[in-house]
């Protein structure tokens, strides 16, 4: 035995006994002698079968059919009416967050200057378009100097009189 061979043995770099590794690879669970026989292959095959049994995206009904009137499920069984009186355009979140959560929002834009009031109305119209809601001008046809608008979620069962009552017009 040479000096290098004894140094390799001392540091554990000598010949390696692969008996444990051979026993591991001889286990039929991890054997790759036959195609698809490893545990990984079996799991992969089961996953492919499960995916094949699920309906594809084409088989699922569309979220919205624009040719017919469809009803989308609401997040709540009742719709609350929230009043908001923003002081500037930066307060638009007082309108957007409740509406996004499924509440009707009555907006009093009387104290806003004309430019900010138009921006808020445009913002609310965008919310209504995106979330399929509706917008009402509550001060139209009423003898008042107030500028009152309401936005109502898609499936809300509210009358315009309820909105006017919440706005203080009735």
Short mmCIF file of N, CA and C in Angstrom, two decimals:
data_model
loop_
_atom_site.label_atom_id
_atom_site.label_comp_id
_atom_site.label_asym_id
_atom_site.label_seq_id
_atom_site.Cartn_x
_atom_site.Cartn_y
_atom_site.Cartn_z
N UNK A 1 0.84 -1.14 0.00
CA UNK A 1 0.00 0.00 0.00
C UNK A 1 0.90 1.22 0.00
N UNK A 2 0.55 2.15 -0.89
CA UNK A 2 1.39 3.33 -1.02
C UNK A 2 0.95 4.39 -0.02
N UNK A 3 1.74 5.41 0.06
CA UNK A 3 1.44 6.51 0.95
C UNK A 3 0.09 7.15 0.59
N UNK A 4 -0.17 7.31 -0.70
CA UNK A 4 -1.42 7.93 -1.14
C UNK A 4 -2.63 7.06 -0.83
N UNK A 5 -2.48 5.74 -0.98
CA UNK A 5 -3.59 4.85 -0.66
C UNK A 5 -3.92 4.89 0.83
N UNK A 6 -2.89 4.94 1.69
CA UNK A 6 -3.16 4.99 3.12
C UNK A 6 -3.77 6.35 3.50
N UNK A 7 -3.38 7.44 2.82
CA UNK A 7 -3.96 8.75 3.09
C UNK A 7 -5.43 8.78 2.67
N UNK A 8 -5.74 8.17 1.53
CA UNK A 8 -7.13 8.10 1.06
C UNK A 8 -7.98 7.32 2.05
N UNK A 9 -7.48 6.20 2.56
CA UNK A 9 -8.21 5.41 3.54
C UNK A 9 -8.42 6.22 4.82
N UNK A 10 -7.38 6.96 5.25
CA UNK A 10 -7.46 7.74 6.47
C UNK A 10 -8.54 8.82 6.38
N UNK A 11 -8.60 9.50 5.25
CA UNK A 11 -9.58 10.59 5.06
C UNK A 11 -10.93 10.11 4.50
N UNK A 12 -11.07 8.82 4.31
CA UNK A 12 -12.33 8.29 3.82
C UNK A 12 -12.50 8.44 2.32
N UNK A 13 -11.40 8.59 1.63
CA UNK A 13 -11.46 8.76 0.18
C UNK A 13 -11.10 7.48 -0.56
N UNK A 14 -11.01 6.41 0.16
CA UNK A 14 -10.63 5.14 -0.44
C UNK A 14 -11.79 4.50 -1.17
N UNK A 15 -11.64 3.23 -1.48
CA UNK A 15 -12.71 2.54 -2.19
C UNK A 15 -14.00 2.57 -1.37
N UNK A 16 -15.10 2.80 -2.05
CA UNK A 16 -16.39 2.96 -1.39
C UNK A 16 -17.16 1.66 -1.49
N UNK A 17 -17.80 1.28 -0.38
CA UNK A 17 -18.64 0.09 -0.37
C UNK A 17 -20.04 0.52 -0.79
N UNK A 18 -20.48 0.09 -1.95
CA UNK A 18 -21.76 0.50 -2.50
C UNK A 18 -22.88 -0.49 -2.20
N UNK A 19 -22.72 -1.32 -1.20
CA UNK A 19 -23.73 -2.33 -0.91
C UNK A 19 -25.05 -1.68 -0.51
N UNK A 20 -24.99 -0.60 0.28
CA UNK A 20 -26.22 0.06 0.69
C UNK A 20 -26.92 0.71 -0.51
N UNK A 21 -26.14 1.34 -1.37
CA UNK A 21 -26.73 1.97 -2.56
C UNK A 21 -27.34 0.94 -3.49
N UNK A 22 -26.69 -0.20 -3.64
CA UNK A 22 -27.23 -1.25 -4.51
C UNK A 22 -28.55 -1.77 -3.96
N UNK A 23 -28.66 -1.89 -2.64
CA UNK A 23 -29.91 -2.36 -2.05
C UNK A 23 -31.02 -1.33 -2.27
N UNK A 24 -30.67 -0.06 -2.23
CA UNK A 24 -31.66 0.99 -2.46
C UNK A 24 -32.20 0.93 -3.88
N UNK A 25 -31.32 0.79 -4.84
CA UNK A 25 -31.76 0.78 -6.23
C UNK A 25 -32.38 -0.55 -6.64
N UNK A 26 -32.16 -1.62 -5.88
CA UNK A 26 -32.79 -2.89 -6.20
C UNK A 26 -34.21 -2.97 -5.66
N UNK A 27 -34.61 -2.00 -4.81
CA UNK A 27 -35.97 -1.97 -4.28
C UNK A 27 -36.94 -1.76 -5.44
N UNK A 28 -37.98 -2.60 -5.58
CA UNK A 28 -38.89 -2.48 -6.73
C UNK A 28 -39.63 -1.15 -6.77
N UNK A 29 -39.80 -0.50 -5.61
CA UNK A 29 -40.49 0.78 -5.59
C UNK A 29 -39.71 1.83 -6.37
N UNK A 30 -38.38 1.76 -6.36
CA UNK A 30 -37.55 2.75 -7.01
C UNK A 30 -36.87 2.20 -8.26
N UNK A 31 -37.22 1.04 -8.64
CA UNK A 31 -36.58 0.42 -9.79
C UNK A 31 -37.09 1.08 -11.06
N UNK A 32 -36.19 1.29 -12.00
CA UNK A 32 -36.58 1.89 -13.27
C UNK A 32 -36.37 0.91 -14.41
N UNK A 33 -36.44 -0.37 -14.11
CA UNK A 33 -36.25 -1.35 -15.16
C UNK A 33 -37.38 -1.31 -16.18
N UNK A 34 -38.61 -1.16 -15.71
CA UNK A 34 -39.74 -1.09 -16.64
C UNK A 34 -40.21 0.35 -16.73
N UNK A 35 -40.63 0.75 -17.92
CA UNK A 35 -41.10 2.13 -18.11
C UNK A 35 -42.34 2.37 -17.27
N UNK A 36 -42.35 3.46 -16.55
CA UNK A 36 -43.51 3.82 -15.74
C UNK A 36 -43.63 3.04 -14.46
N UNK A 37 -42.55 2.41 -14.02
CA UNK A 37 -42.65 1.59 -12.82
C UNK A 37 -42.15 2.30 -11.57
N UNK A 38 -41.53 3.46 -11.69
CA UNK A 38 -41.07 4.15 -10.50
C UNK A 38 -42.23 4.85 -9.83
N UNK A 39 -42.04 5.19 -8.58
CA UNK A 39 -43.10 5.89 -7.84
C UNK A 39 -43.40 7.23 -8.49
N UNK A 40 -42.36 7.89 -8.99
CA UNK A 40 -42.56 9.17 -9.67
C UNK A 40 -43.41 8.99 -10.92
N UNK A 41 -43.13 7.96 -11.70
CA UNK A 41 -43.89 7.71 -12.92
C UNK A 41 -45.34 7.37 -12.60
N UNK A 42 -45.57 6.60 -11.54
CA UNK A 42 -46.94 6.24 -11.18
C UNK A 42 -47.72 7.48 -10.74
N UNK A 43 -47.08 8.36 -9.95
CA UNK A 43 -47.75 9.58 -9.51
C UNK A 43 -48.04 10.49 -10.70
N UNK A 44 -47.09 10.58 -11.63
CA UNK A 44 -47.28 11.41 -12.81
C UNK A 44 -48.44 10.87 -13.66
N UNK A 45 -48.51 9.57 -13.82
CA UNK A 45 -49.58 8.96 -14.60
C UNK A 45 -50.94 9.20 -13.93
N UNK A 46 -51.01 9.09 -12.60
CA UNK A 46 -52.25 9.33 -11.87
C UNK A 46 -52.69 10.79 -12.01
N UNK A 47 -51.72 11.72 -11.99
CA UNK A 47 -52.03 13.13 -12.15
C UNK A 47 -52.58 13.42 -13.55
N UNK A 48 -52.00 12.79 -14.57
CA UNK A 48 -52.49 12.98 -15.93
C UNK A 48 -53.90 12.42 -16.09
N UNK A 49 -54.21 11.30 -15.46
CA UNK A 49 -55.55 10.72 -15.54
C UNK A 49 -56.55 11.64 -14.84
N UNK A 50 -56.16 12.17 -13.67
CA UNK A 50 -57.06 13.06 -12.93
C UNK A 50 -57.35 14.31 -13.75
N UNK A 51 -56.32 14.90 -14.40
CA UNK A 51 -56.53 16.09 -15.22
C UNK A 51 -57.41 15.78 -16.42
N UNK A 52 -57.30 14.58 -16.97
CA UNK A 52 -58.11 14.21 -18.12
C UNK A 52 -59.58 14.06 -17.74
N UNK A 53 -59.86 13.69 -16.50
CA UNK A 53 -61.24 13.51 -16.05
C UNK A 53 -61.92 14.83 -15.73
N UNK A 54 -61.13 15.89 -15.43
CA UNK A 54 -61.71 17.20 -15.14
C UNK A 54 -62.21 17.83 -16.43
N UNK A 55 -63.27 18.64 -16.36
CA UNK A 55 -63.73 19.30 -17.58
C UNK A 55 -62.72 20.35 -18.02
N UNK A 56 -62.55 20.46 -19.30
CA UNK A 56 -61.61 21.44 -19.81
C UNK A 56 -62.22 22.82 -19.75
N UNK A 57 -61.43 23.84 -20.02
CA UNK A 57 -61.91 25.21 -19.99
C UNK A 57 -63.02 25.41 -21.03
N UNK A 58 -62.95 24.71 -22.13
CA UNK A 58 -63.96 24.84 -23.17
C UNK A 58 -65.29 24.22 -22.75
N UNK A 59 -65.26 23.23 -21.85
CA UNK A 59 -66.48 22.56 -21.43
C UNK A 59 -67.24 23.36 -20.38
N UNK A 60 -66.57 24.28 -19.69
CA UNK A 60 -67.20 25.04 -18.63
C UNK A 60 -68.10 26.13 -19.22
N UNK A 61 -69.18 26.49 -18.52
CA UNK A 61 -70.02 27.57 -19.03
C UNK A 61 -69.29 28.90 -18.93
N UNK A 62 -69.59 29.79 -19.84
CA UNK A 62 -68.97 31.11 -19.84
C UNK A 62 -69.45 31.90 -18.64
N UNK A 63 -68.61 32.80 -18.16
CA UNK A 63 -68.98 33.61 -17.01
C UNK A 63 -70.09 34.59 -17.36
N UNK A 64 -70.11 35.03 -18.58
CA UNK A 64 -71.13 36.01 -18.99
C UNK A 64 -71.51 35.72 -20.44
N UNK A 65 -72.79 35.58 -20.69
CA UNK A 65 -73.30 35.41 -22.04
C UNK A 65 -73.96 36.72 -22.43
N UNK A 66 -73.35 37.43 -23.35
CA UNK A 66 -73.83 38.76 -23.68
C UNK A 66 -75.12 38.75 -24.50
N UNK A 67 -75.53 37.61 -25.02
CA UNK A 67 -76.75 37.54 -25.80
C UNK A 67 -77.98 37.39 -24.94
N UNK A 68 -77.83 36.87 -23.74
CA UNK A 68 -78.96 36.63 -22.84
C UNK A 68 -78.72 37.30 -21.51
N UNK A 69 -79.80 37.52 -20.80
CA UNK A 69 -79.70 38.09 -19.45
C UNK A 69 -79.30 36.98 -18.49
N UNK A 70 -78.22 37.14 -17.80
CA UNK A 70 -77.78 36.14 -16.82
C UNK A 70 -77.69 36.80 -15.46
N UNK A 71 -77.82 35.99 -14.45
CA UNK A 71 -77.75 36.49 -13.08
C UNK A 71 -76.48 35.97 -12.45
N UNK A 72 -75.67 36.87 -11.95
CA UNK A 72 -74.43 36.49 -11.27
C UNK A 72 -74.72 36.39 -9.79
N UNK A 73 -74.06 35.48 -9.10
CA UNK A 73 -74.30 35.37 -7.66
C UNK A 73 -73.74 36.59 -6.94
N UNK A 74 -74.49 37.09 -5.96
CA UNK A 74 -74.02 38.24 -5.20
C UNK A 74 -73.24 37.75 -3.99
N UNK A 75 -72.42 38.60 -3.45
CA UNK A 75 -71.61 38.24 -2.30
C UNK A 75 -72.42 38.29 -1.01
N UNK A 76 -73.47 39.08 -1.00
CA UNK A 76 -74.30 39.22 0.18
C UNK A 76 -75.76 39.00 -0.20
N UNK A 77 -76.55 38.66 0.79
CA UNK A 77 -77.96 38.48 0.52
C UNK A 77 -78.70 39.82 0.55
N UNK A 78 -78.19 40.81 1.29
CA UNK A 78 -78.81 42.12 1.33
C UNK A 78 -77.79 43.17 0.95
N UNK A 79 -78.28 44.24 0.36
CA UNK A 79 -77.42 45.34 -0.04
C UNK A 79 -77.64 46.50 0.92
N UNK A 80 -76.57 47.04 1.43
CA UNK A 80 -76.65 48.20 2.31
C UNK A 80 -76.51 49.47 1.48
N UNK A 81 -77.03 50.56 1.99
CA UNK A 81 -76.88 51.86 1.32
C UNK A 81 -75.89 52.68 2.14
N UNK A 82 -74.80 53.09 1.50
CA UNK A 82 -73.76 53.87 2.14
C UNK A 82 -73.81 55.28 1.55
N UNK A 83 -73.73 56.29 2.39
CA UNK A 83 -73.69 57.67 1.90
C UNK A 83 -72.26 58.18 1.98
N UNK A 84 -71.87 58.94 0.97
CA UNK A 84 -70.53 59.49 0.91
C UNK A 84 -70.61 60.94 0.44
N UNK A 85 -69.83 61.79 1.06
CA UNK A 85 -69.74 63.20 0.67
C UNK A 85 -68.26 63.54 0.51
N UNK A 86 -67.68 63.17 -0.62
CA UNK A 86 -66.24 63.43 -0.80
C UNK A 86 -65.96 64.93 -0.87
N UNK A 87 -64.79 65.32 -0.36
CA UNK A 87 -64.40 66.73 -0.38
C UNK A 87 -63.51 67.06 -1.57
N UNK A 88 -62.84 66.04 -2.13
CA UNK A 88 -62.05 66.22 -3.34
C UNK A 88 -61.92 64.86 -4.03
N UNK A 89 -61.23 64.83 -5.14
CA UNK A 89 -61.14 63.60 -5.92
C UNK A 89 -60.37 62.51 -5.16
N UNK A 90 -59.49 62.88 -4.27
CA UNK A 90 -58.72 61.89 -3.51
C UNK A 90 -59.60 61.06 -2.58
N UNK A 91 -60.81 61.51 -2.32
CA UNK A 91 -61.74 60.76 -1.46
C UNK A 91 -62.57 59.76 -2.26
N UNK A 92 -62.18 59.48 -3.47
CA UNK A 92 -62.95 58.55 -4.32
C UNK A 92 -62.98 57.15 -3.74
N UNK A 93 -62.03 56.80 -2.91
CA UNK A 93 -62.03 55.45 -2.32
C UNK A 93 -63.23 55.26 -1.39
N UNK A 94 -63.78 56.38 -0.84
CA UNK A 94 -65.00 56.28 -0.02
C UNK A 94 -66.17 55.77 -0.85
N UNK A 95 -66.09 55.95 -2.14
CA UNK A 95 -67.14 55.50 -3.05
C UNK A 95 -66.81 54.11 -3.59
N UNK A 96 -65.58 53.92 -4.00
CA UNK A 96 -65.18 52.68 -4.67
C UNK A 96 -65.17 51.45 -3.79
N UNK A 97 -64.67 51.56 -2.58
CA UNK A 97 -64.56 50.38 -1.72
C UNK A 97 -65.91 49.79 -1.32
N UNK A 98 -66.88 50.61 -0.86
CA UNK A 98 -68.18 50.01 -0.53
C UNK A 98 -68.88 49.42 -1.75
N UNK A 99 -68.75 50.10 -2.90
CA UNK A 99 -69.40 49.60 -4.10
C UNK A 99 -68.78 48.27 -4.53
N UNK A 100 -67.48 48.17 -4.43
CA UNK A 100 -66.79 46.92 -4.77
C UNK A 100 -67.22 45.79 -3.84
N UNK A 101 -67.56 46.13 -2.59
CA UNK A 101 -68.00 45.13 -1.62
C UNK A 101 -69.48 44.77 -1.75
N UNK A 102 -70.19 45.41 -2.68
CA UNK A 102 -71.58 45.06 -2.92
C UNK A 102 -72.60 46.00 -2.32
N UNK A 103 -72.18 47.16 -1.85
CA UNK A 103 -73.11 48.14 -1.27
C UNK A 103 -73.48 49.19 -2.29
N UNK A 104 -74.70 49.72 -2.19
CA UNK A 104 -75.10 50.87 -2.99
C UNK A 104 -74.52 52.11 -2.33
N UNK A 105 -74.08 53.06 -3.13
CA UNK A 105 -73.45 54.27 -2.61
C UNK A 105 -74.21 55.49 -3.11
N UNK A 106 -74.66 56.33 -2.18
CA UNK A 106 -75.28 57.61 -2.50
C UNK A 106 -74.20 58.67 -2.31
N UNK A 107 -73.95 59.44 -3.38
CA UNK A 107 -72.87 60.44 -3.35
C UNK A 107 -73.46 61.84 -3.33
N UNK A 108 -73.05 62.64 -2.37
CA UNK A 108 -73.44 64.05 -2.30
C UNK A 108 -72.26 64.86 -2.80
N UNK A 109 -72.38 65.38 -4.02
CA UNK A 109 -71.28 66.11 -4.65
C UNK A 109 -71.49 67.61 -4.61
N UNK A 110 -72.35 68.08 -3.73
CA UNK A 110 -72.71 69.49 -3.67
C UNK A 110 -71.52 70.37 -3.29
N UNK A 111 -70.70 69.94 -2.37
CA UNK A 111 -69.60 70.76 -1.87
C UNK A 111 -68.36 70.72 -2.76
N UNK A 112 -68.38 69.92 -3.81
CA UNK A 112 -67.22 69.83 -4.71
C UNK A 112 -67.30 70.89 -5.79
N UNK A 113 -66.13 71.34 -6.26
CA UNK A 113 -66.16 72.21 -7.42
C UNK A 113 -66.52 71.38 -8.66
N UNK A 114 -66.87 72.03 -9.72
CA UNK A 114 -67.42 71.36 -10.90
C UNK A 114 -66.44 70.36 -11.50
N UNK A 115 -65.17 70.69 -11.55
CA UNK A 115 -64.18 69.80 -12.16
C UNK A 115 -64.05 68.49 -11.36
N UNK A 116 -63.94 68.61 -10.04
CA UNK A 116 -63.83 67.41 -9.20
C UNK A 116 -65.11 66.60 -9.22
N UNK A 117 -66.26 67.27 -9.27
CA UNK A 117 -67.54 66.55 -9.34
C UNK A 117 -67.62 65.74 -10.62
N UNK A 118 -67.18 66.31 -11.73
CA UNK A 118 -67.18 65.57 -13.00
C UNK A 118 -66.23 64.37 -12.93
N UNK A 119 -65.09 64.56 -12.31
CA UNK A 119 -64.13 63.45 -12.18
C UNK A 119 -64.71 62.32 -11.34
N UNK A 120 -65.39 62.68 -10.25
CA UNK A 120 -66.01 61.66 -9.38
C UNK A 120 -67.12 60.93 -10.14
N UNK A 121 -67.92 61.66 -10.89
CA UNK A 121 -68.99 61.03 -11.67
C UNK A 121 -68.39 60.10 -12.72
N UNK A 122 -67.31 60.50 -13.37
CA UNK A 122 -66.64 59.64 -14.34
C UNK A 122 -66.07 58.38 -13.67
N UNK A 123 -65.49 58.57 -12.49
CA UNK A 123 -64.97 57.43 -11.73
C UNK A 123 -66.08 56.46 -11.38
N UNK A 124 -67.20 56.99 -10.90
CA UNK A 124 -68.34 56.14 -10.53
C UNK A 124 -68.92 55.44 -11.76
N UNK A 125 -68.95 56.13 -12.89
CA UNK A 125 -69.43 55.49 -14.12
C UNK A 125 -68.52 54.34 -14.53
N UNK A 126 -67.23 54.51 -14.35
CA UNK A 126 -66.29 53.42 -14.63
C UNK A 126 -66.50 52.23 -13.71
N UNK A 127 -66.75 52.52 -12.43
CA UNK A 127 -67.06 51.43 -11.49
C UNK A 127 -68.30 50.67 -11.93
N UNK A 128 -69.33 51.43 -12.31
CA UNK A 128 -70.59 50.79 -12.73
C UNK A 128 -70.37 49.94 -13.98
N UNK A 129 -69.58 50.42 -14.91
CA UNK A 129 -69.32 49.65 -16.11
C UNK A 129 -68.54 48.39 -15.79
N UNK A 130 -67.50 48.52 -14.98
CA UNK A 130 -66.63 47.37 -14.69
C UNK A 130 -67.35 46.31 -13.87
N UNK A 131 -68.19 46.73 -12.94
CA UNK A 131 -68.85 45.78 -12.04
C UNK A 131 -70.32 45.57 -12.39
N UNK A 132 -70.71 46.02 -13.57
CA UNK A 132 -72.06 45.82 -14.11
C UNK A 132 -73.16 46.42 -13.23
N UNK A 133 -72.89 47.56 -12.65
CA UNK A 133 -73.88 48.23 -11.82
C UNK A 133 -74.66 49.25 -12.62
N UNK A 134 -75.39 50.09 -11.90
CA UNK A 134 -76.15 51.15 -12.56
C UNK A 134 -75.97 52.44 -11.77
N UNK A 135 -76.16 53.57 -12.47
CA UNK A 135 -75.97 54.88 -11.86
C UNK A 135 -77.24 55.68 -12.02
N UNK A 136 -77.60 56.42 -10.97
CA UNK A 136 -78.82 57.23 -10.98
C UNK A 136 -78.49 58.65 -10.56
N UNK A 137 -79.07 59.63 -11.26
CA UNK A 137 -78.97 61.03 -10.86
C UNK A 137 -80.19 61.31 -10.00
N UNK A 138 -80.00 61.35 -8.69
CA UNK A 138 -81.12 61.49 -7.77
C UNK A 138 -81.68 62.91 -7.72
N UNK A 139 -80.88 63.90 -8.09
CA UNK A 139 -81.35 65.27 -8.02
C UNK A 139 -82.08 65.71 -9.28
N UNK A 140 -82.12 64.91 -10.30
CA UNK A 140 -82.83 65.26 -11.53
C UNK A 140 -84.33 65.17 -11.27
N UNK A 141 -85.05 66.22 -11.64
CA UNK A 141 -86.48 66.25 -11.46
C UNK A 141 -86.94 66.61 -10.06
N UNK A 142 -86.00 66.95 -9.19
CA UNK A 142 -86.33 67.33 -7.81
C UNK A 142 -85.88 68.77 -7.62
N UNK A 143 -86.70 69.55 -6.96
CA UNK A 143 -86.37 70.96 -6.74
C UNK A 143 -85.38 71.07 -5.58
N UNK A 144 -84.10 70.97 -5.90
CA UNK A 144 -83.04 71.09 -4.90
C UNK A 144 -81.78 71.60 -5.57
N UNK A 145 -80.91 72.20 -4.81
CA UNK A 145 -79.63 72.66 -5.36
C UNK A 145 -78.53 71.62 -5.14
N UNK A 146 -78.86 70.53 -4.50
CA UNK A 146 -77.87 69.48 -4.23
C UNK A 146 -77.58 68.68 -5.50
N UNK A 147 -76.33 68.20 -5.59
CA UNK A 147 -75.94 67.28 -6.67
C UNK A 147 -75.80 65.90 -6.04
N UNK A 148 -76.79 65.06 -6.27
CA UNK A 148 -76.82 63.73 -5.66
C UNK A 148 -76.87 62.65 -6.73
N UNK A 149 -75.98 61.68 -6.60
CA UNK A 149 -75.93 60.54 -7.50
C UNK A 149 -75.90 59.28 -6.67
N UNK A 150 -76.30 58.19 -7.27
CA UNK A 150 -76.24 56.89 -6.59
C UNK A 150 -75.72 55.85 -7.57
N UNK A 151 -74.90 54.95 -7.07
CA UNK A 151 -74.46 53.80 -7.86
C UNK A 151 -74.93 52.54 -7.13
N UNK A 152 -75.49 51.62 -7.90
CA UNK A 152 -76.12 50.44 -7.33
C UNK A 152 -75.50 49.20 -7.97
N UNK A 153 -75.10 48.20 -7.17
CA UNK A 153 -74.54 46.97 -7.73
C UNK A 153 -75.55 46.22 -8.61
N UNK A 154 -75.04 45.29 -9.37
CA UNK A 154 -75.84 44.58 -10.38
C UNK A 154 -77.06 43.88 -9.81
N UNK A 155 -76.92 43.12 -8.77
CA UNK A 155 -78.03 42.29 -8.27
C UNK A 155 -78.76 42.90 -7.08
N UNK A 156 -78.58 44.18 -6.83
CA UNK A 156 -79.23 44.83 -5.69
C UNK A 156 -80.71 45.03 -5.98
N UNK A 157 -81.50 44.74 -5.00
CA UNK A 157 -82.95 44.91 -5.13
C UNK A 157 -83.36 46.17 -4.38
N UNK A 158 -83.00 47.32 -4.94
CA UNK A 158 -83.31 48.61 -4.33
C UNK A 158 -84.12 49.44 -5.30
N UNK A 159 -85.08 50.14 -4.78
CA UNK A 159 -85.88 51.07 -5.58
C UNK A 159 -85.22 52.44 -5.55
N UNK A 160 -85.53 53.25 -6.54
CA UNK A 160 -84.98 54.61 -6.58
C UNK A 160 -85.49 55.43 -5.40
N UNK A 161 -86.69 55.13 -4.93
CA UNK A 161 -87.23 55.84 -3.75
C UNK A 161 -86.41 55.55 -2.50
N UNK A 162 -85.91 54.32 -2.37
CA UNK A 162 -85.06 53.99 -1.23
C UNK A 162 -83.77 54.81 -1.27
N UNK A 163 -83.23 55.00 -2.46
CA UNK A 163 -82.00 55.78 -2.60
C UNK A 163 -82.27 57.25 -2.29
N UNK A 164 -83.39 57.77 -2.76
CA UNK A 164 -83.73 59.17 -2.47
C UNK A 164 -83.96 59.37 -0.96
N UNK A 165 -84.54 58.41 -0.31
CA UNK A 165 -84.76 58.49 1.13
C UNK A 165 -83.42 58.52 1.87
N UNK A 166 -82.48 57.70 1.42
CA UNK A 166 -81.15 57.68 2.05
C UNK A 166 -80.39 58.98 1.79
N UNK A 167 -80.69 59.62 0.67
CA UNK A 167 -80.04 60.89 0.34
C UNK A 167 -80.68 62.07 1.05
N UNK A 168 -81.84 61.87 1.67
CA UNK A 168 -82.51 62.93 2.39
C UNK A 168 -83.44 63.74 1.52
N UNK A 169 -83.82 63.20 0.38
CA UNK A 169 -84.74 63.92 -0.51
C UNK A 169 -86.19 63.61 -0.21
N UNK A 170 -86.48 62.60 0.55
CA UNK A 170 -87.87 62.23 0.88
C UNK A 170 -88.01 61.98 2.36
#
